[in-house]
PDB file of C-alpha atoms and ligand atoms in Angstrom:
ATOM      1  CA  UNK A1247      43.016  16.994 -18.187  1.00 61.00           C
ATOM      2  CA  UNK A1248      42.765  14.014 -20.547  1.00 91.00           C
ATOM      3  CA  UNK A1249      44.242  11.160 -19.152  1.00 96.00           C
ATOM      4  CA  UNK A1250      44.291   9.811 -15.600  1.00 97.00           C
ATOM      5  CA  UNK A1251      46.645   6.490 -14.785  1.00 98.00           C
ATOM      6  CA  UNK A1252      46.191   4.548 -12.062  1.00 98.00           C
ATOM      7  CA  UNK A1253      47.768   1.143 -10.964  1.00 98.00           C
ATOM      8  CA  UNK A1254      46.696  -1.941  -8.408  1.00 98.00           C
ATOM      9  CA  UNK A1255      48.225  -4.605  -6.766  1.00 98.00           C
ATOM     10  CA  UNK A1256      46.768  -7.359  -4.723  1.00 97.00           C
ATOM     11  CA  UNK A1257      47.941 -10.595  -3.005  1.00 96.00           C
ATOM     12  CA  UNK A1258      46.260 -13.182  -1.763  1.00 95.00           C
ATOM     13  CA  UNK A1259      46.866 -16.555  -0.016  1.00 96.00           C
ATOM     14  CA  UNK A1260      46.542 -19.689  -1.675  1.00 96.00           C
ATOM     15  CA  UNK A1261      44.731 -22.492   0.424  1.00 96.00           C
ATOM     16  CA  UNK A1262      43.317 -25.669  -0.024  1.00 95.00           C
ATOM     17  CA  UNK A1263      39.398 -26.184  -0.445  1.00 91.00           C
ATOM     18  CA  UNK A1264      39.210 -22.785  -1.767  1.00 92.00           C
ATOM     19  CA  UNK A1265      38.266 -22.250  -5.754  1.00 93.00           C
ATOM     20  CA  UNK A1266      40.747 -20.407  -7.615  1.00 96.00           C
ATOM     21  CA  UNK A1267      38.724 -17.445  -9.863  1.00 96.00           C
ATOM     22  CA  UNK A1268      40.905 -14.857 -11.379  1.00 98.00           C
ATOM     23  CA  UNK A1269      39.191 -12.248 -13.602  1.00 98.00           C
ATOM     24  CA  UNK A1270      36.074 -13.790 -12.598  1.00 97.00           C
ATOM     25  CA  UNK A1271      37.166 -17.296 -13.927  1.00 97.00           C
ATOM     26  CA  UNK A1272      37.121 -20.359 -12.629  1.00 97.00           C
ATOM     27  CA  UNK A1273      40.770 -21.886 -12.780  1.00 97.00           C
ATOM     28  CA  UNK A1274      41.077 -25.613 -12.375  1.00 97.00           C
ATOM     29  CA  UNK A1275      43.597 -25.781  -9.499  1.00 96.00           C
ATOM     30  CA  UNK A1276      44.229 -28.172  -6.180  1.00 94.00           C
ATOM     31  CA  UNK A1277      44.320 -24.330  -4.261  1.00 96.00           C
ATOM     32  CA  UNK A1278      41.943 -21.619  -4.151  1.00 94.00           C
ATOM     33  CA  UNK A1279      42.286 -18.072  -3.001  1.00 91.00           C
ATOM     34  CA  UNK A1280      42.177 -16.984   0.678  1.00 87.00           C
ATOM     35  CA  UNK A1281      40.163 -13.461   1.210  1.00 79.00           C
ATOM     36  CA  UNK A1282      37.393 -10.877   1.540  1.00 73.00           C
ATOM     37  CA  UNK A1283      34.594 -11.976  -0.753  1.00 86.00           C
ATOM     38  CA  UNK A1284      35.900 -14.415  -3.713  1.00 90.00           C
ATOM     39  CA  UNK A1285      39.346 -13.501  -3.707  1.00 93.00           C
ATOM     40  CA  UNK A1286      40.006 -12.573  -6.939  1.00 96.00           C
ATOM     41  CA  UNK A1287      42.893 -10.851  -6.933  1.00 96.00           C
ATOM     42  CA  UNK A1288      42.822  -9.768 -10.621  1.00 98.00           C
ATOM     43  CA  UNK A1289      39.485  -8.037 -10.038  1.00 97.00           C
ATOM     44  CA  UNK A1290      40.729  -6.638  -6.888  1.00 96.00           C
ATOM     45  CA  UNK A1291      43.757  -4.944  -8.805  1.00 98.00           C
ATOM     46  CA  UNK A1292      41.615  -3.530 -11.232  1.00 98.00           C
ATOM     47  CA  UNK A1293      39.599  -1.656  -9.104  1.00 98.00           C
ATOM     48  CA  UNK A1294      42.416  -0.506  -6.878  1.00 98.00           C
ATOM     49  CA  UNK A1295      44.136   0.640 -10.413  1.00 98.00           C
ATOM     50  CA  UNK A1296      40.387   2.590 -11.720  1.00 98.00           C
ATOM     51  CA  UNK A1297      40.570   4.349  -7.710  1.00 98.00           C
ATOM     52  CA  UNK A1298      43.786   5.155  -8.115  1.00 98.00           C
ATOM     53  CA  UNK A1299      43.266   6.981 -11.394  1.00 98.00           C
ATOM     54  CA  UNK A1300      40.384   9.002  -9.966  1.00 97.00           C
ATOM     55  CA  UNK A1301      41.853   9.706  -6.933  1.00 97.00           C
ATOM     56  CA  UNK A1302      39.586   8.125  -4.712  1.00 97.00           C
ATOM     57  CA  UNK A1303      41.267   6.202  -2.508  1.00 95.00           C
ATOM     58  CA  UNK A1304      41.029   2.043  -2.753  1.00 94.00           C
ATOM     59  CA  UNK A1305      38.735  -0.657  -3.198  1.00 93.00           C
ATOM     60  CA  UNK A1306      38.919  -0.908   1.288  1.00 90.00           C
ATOM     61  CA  UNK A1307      37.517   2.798   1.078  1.00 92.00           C
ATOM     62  CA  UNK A1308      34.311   1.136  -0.318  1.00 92.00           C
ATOM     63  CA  UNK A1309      34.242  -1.902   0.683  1.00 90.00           C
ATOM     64  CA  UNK A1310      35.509  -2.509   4.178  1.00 86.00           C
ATOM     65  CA  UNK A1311      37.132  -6.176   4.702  1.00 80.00           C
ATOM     66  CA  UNK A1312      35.454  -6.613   8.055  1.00 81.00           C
ATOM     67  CA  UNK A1313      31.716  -5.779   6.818  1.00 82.00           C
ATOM     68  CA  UNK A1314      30.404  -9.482   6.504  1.00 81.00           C
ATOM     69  CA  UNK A1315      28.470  -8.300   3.760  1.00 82.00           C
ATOM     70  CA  UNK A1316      30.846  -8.773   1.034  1.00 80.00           C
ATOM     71  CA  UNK A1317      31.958 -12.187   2.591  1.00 79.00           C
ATOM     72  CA  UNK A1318      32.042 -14.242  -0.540  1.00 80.00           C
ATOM     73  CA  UNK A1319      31.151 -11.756  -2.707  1.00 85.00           C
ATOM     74  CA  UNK A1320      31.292 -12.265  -6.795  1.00 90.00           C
ATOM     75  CA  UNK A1321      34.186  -9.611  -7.303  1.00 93.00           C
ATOM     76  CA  UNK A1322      32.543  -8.449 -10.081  1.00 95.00           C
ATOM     77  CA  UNK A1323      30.403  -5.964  -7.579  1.00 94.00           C
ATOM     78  CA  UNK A1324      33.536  -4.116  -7.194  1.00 95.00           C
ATOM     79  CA  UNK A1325      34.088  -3.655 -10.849  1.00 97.00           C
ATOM     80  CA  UNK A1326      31.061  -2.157 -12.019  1.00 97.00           C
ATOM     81  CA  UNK A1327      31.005  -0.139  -8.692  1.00 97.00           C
ATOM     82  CA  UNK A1328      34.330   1.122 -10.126  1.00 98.00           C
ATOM     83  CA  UNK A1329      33.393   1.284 -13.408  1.00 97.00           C
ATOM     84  CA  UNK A1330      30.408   3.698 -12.424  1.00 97.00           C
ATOM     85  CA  UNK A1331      32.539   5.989 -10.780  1.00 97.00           C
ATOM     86  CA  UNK A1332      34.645   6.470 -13.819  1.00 97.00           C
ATOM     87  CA  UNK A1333      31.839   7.261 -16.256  1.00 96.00           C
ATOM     88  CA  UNK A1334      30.353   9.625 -13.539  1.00 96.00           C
ATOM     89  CA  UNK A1335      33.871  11.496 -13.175  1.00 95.00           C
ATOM     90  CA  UNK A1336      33.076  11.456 -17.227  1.00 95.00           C
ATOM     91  CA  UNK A1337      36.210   9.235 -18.037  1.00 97.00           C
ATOM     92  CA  UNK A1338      35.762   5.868 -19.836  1.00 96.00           C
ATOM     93  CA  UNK A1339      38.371   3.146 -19.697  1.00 97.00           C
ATOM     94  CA  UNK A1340      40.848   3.444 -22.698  1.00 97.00           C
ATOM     95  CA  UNK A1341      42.959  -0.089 -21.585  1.00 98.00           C
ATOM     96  CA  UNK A1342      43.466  -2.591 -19.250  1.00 98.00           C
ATOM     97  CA  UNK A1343      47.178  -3.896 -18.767  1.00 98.00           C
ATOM     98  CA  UNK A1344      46.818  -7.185 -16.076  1.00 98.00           C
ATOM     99  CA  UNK A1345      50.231  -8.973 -15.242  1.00 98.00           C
ATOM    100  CA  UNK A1346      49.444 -12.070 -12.987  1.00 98.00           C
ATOM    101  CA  UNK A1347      52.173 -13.674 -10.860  1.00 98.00           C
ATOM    102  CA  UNK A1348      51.559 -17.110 -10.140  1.00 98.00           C
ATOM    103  CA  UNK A1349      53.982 -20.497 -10.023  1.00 97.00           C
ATOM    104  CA  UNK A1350      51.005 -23.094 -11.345  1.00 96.00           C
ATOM    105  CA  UNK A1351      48.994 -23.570 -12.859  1.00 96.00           C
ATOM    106  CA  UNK A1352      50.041 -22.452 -16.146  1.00 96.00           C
ATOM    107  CA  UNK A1353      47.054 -19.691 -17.065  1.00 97.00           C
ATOM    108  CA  UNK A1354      48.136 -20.073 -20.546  1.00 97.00           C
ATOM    109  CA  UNK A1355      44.469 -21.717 -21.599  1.00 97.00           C
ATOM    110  CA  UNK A1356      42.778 -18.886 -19.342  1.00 98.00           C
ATOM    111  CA  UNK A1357      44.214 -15.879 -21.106  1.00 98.00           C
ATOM    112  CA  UNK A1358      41.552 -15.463 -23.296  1.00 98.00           C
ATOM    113  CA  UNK A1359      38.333 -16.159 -21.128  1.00 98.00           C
ATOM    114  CA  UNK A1360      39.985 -13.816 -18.758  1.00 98.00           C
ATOM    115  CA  UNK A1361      40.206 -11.023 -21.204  1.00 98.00           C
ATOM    116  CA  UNK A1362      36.744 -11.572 -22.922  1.00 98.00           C
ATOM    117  CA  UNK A1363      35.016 -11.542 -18.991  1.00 98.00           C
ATOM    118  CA  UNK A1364      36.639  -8.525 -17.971  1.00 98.00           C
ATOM    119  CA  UNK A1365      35.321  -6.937 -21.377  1.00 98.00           C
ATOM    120  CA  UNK A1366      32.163  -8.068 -21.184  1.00 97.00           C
ATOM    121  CA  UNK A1367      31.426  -6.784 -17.425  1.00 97.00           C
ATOM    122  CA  UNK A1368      33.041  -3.333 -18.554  1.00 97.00           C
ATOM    123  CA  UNK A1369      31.578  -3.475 -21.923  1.00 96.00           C
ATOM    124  CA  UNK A1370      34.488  -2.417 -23.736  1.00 96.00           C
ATOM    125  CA  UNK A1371      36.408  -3.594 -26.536  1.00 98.00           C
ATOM    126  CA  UNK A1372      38.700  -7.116 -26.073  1.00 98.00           C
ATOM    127  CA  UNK A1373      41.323  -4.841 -27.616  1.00 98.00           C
ATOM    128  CA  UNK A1374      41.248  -3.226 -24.643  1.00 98.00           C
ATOM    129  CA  UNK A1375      42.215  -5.945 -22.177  1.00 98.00           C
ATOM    130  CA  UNK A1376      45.518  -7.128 -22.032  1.00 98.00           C
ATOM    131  CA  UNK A1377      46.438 -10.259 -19.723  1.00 98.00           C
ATOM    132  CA  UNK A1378      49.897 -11.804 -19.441  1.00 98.00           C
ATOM    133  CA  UNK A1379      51.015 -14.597 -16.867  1.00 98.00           C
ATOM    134  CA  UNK A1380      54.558 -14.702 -15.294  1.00 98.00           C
ATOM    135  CA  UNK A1381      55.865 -16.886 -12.438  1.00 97.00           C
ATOM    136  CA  UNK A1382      59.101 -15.919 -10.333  1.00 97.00           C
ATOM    137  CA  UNK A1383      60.993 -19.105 -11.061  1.00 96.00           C
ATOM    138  CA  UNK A1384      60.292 -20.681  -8.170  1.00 97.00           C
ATOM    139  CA  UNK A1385      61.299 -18.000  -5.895  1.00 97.00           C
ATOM    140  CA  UNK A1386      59.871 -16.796  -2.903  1.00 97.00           C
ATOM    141  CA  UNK A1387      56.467 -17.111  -1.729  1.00 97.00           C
ATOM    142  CA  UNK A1388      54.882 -17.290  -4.906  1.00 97.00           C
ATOM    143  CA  UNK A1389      57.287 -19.691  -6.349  1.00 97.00           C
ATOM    144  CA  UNK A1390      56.174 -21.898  -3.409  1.00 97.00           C
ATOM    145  CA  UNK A1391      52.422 -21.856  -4.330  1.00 97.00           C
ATOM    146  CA  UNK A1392      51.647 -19.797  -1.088  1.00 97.00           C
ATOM    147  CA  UNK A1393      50.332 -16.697  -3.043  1.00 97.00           C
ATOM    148  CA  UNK A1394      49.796 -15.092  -6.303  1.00 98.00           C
ATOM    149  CA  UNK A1395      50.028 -11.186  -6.991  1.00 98.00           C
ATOM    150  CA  UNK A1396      47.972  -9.294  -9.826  1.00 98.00           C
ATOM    151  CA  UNK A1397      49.499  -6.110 -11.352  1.00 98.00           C
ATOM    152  CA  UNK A1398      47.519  -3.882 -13.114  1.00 98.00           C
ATOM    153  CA  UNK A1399      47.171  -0.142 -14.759  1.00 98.00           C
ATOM    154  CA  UNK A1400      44.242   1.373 -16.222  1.00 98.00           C
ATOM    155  CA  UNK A1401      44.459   4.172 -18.150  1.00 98.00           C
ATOM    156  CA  UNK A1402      41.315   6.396 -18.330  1.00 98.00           C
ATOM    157  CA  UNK A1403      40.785   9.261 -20.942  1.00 97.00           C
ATOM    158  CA  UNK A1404      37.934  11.812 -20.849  1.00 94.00           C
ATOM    159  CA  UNK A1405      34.719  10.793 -22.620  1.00 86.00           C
ATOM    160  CA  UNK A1406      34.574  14.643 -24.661  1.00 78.00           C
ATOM    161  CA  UNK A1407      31.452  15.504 -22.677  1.00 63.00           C
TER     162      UNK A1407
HETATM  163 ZN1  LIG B1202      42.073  -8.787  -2.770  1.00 84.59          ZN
END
C-alpha cells in the first residue's frame, strides 16, 4: 500500500480570558479557546487526521483528557508524537489540507504564519501545508462566536524503504 488518508475534526469552546492559538499561533482575539492542554484545535485535527491514516485510533488514545499532565500543554507535543508514529509506520506526510471554521476574527493575516509553523514542527515543505478560513455566515454556534471547528486530511505516502 502507498497511500493512507486520514481526516480530523475538533471543536472547541470559545471563552473569555483564554488566548486564542491555532496552528500553534497566537491570534489576537477578545476569546480564547476552552480545552485539554492549549486548545488548539487546528493541531488537535491534525493529529486526529495522521491517527486516522495509520489506523491508530485518536489523539484521546494517547493522550487522555483527564490526565492533568497535558493540562496546558503546547499542542505541538501531540504533533511530533504523531509525526513519529508516521515515520516509524515508514510513511512521511505528502500534504496537509486545514479548513478552519470560525466567525471572527478574520485569520486572513494568520494564513501564512500558520502554514510556515506547522512546516517547520513537521519539517516539511510549505508546499505542503494548505490553510483556508471559512465562517458559516453567522449561523449557528460558530456564527455566534461560541466555537470554532478545524477540518483537516493528511495524506501519507510510503517513504520507499
Ligand atoms: Zn481539541
Amino acid at each position: 500500500m502507498n497511500f493512507r488518508v486520514g481526516n480530523g475534526i475538533d471543536c472547541h469552546k470559545l471563552v473569555p480570558n483564554k488566548k486564542l492559538i491555532l496552528g500553534g499561533v497566537l491570534v489576537d482575539s477578545n476569546l480564547g479557546l476552552e480545552g485539554h492542554s492549549d486548545g488548539d484545535a487546528v493541531i488537535h485535527a491534525i493529529v486526529d487526521s495522521m491517527l486516522g491514516a495509520l489506523s491508530l485510533g485518536d489523539i484521546g488514545t494517547f493522550f487522555p483528557s483527564e490526565d492533568e499532565q497535558w493540562e496546558n500543554a503546547n499542542s505541538s507535543i501531540f504533533l511530533k508524537f504523531a509525526h513519529k508514529k508516521i515515520n516509524e509506520f515508514d510513511f512521511i506526510v505528502n500534504n496537509i489540507d486545514i479548513t478552519i471554521i470560525l466567525q471572527s476574527p478574520s485569520l486572513k493575516k494568520y494564513i501564512y504564519d500558520i502554514r510556515n509553523n506547522i512546516s517547520n514542527l513537521l519539517n516539511i515543505n510549505i508546499d505542503c501545508i494548505s490553510v483556508k478560513a471559512t465562517t458559516t455566515d453567522k449561523l449557528g454556534f460558530i456564527g455566534e462566536n461560541k466555537g470554532l471547528v478545524a477540518l483537516v486530511s493528511t495524506l501519507l505516502v510510503n517513504n520507499g524503504n
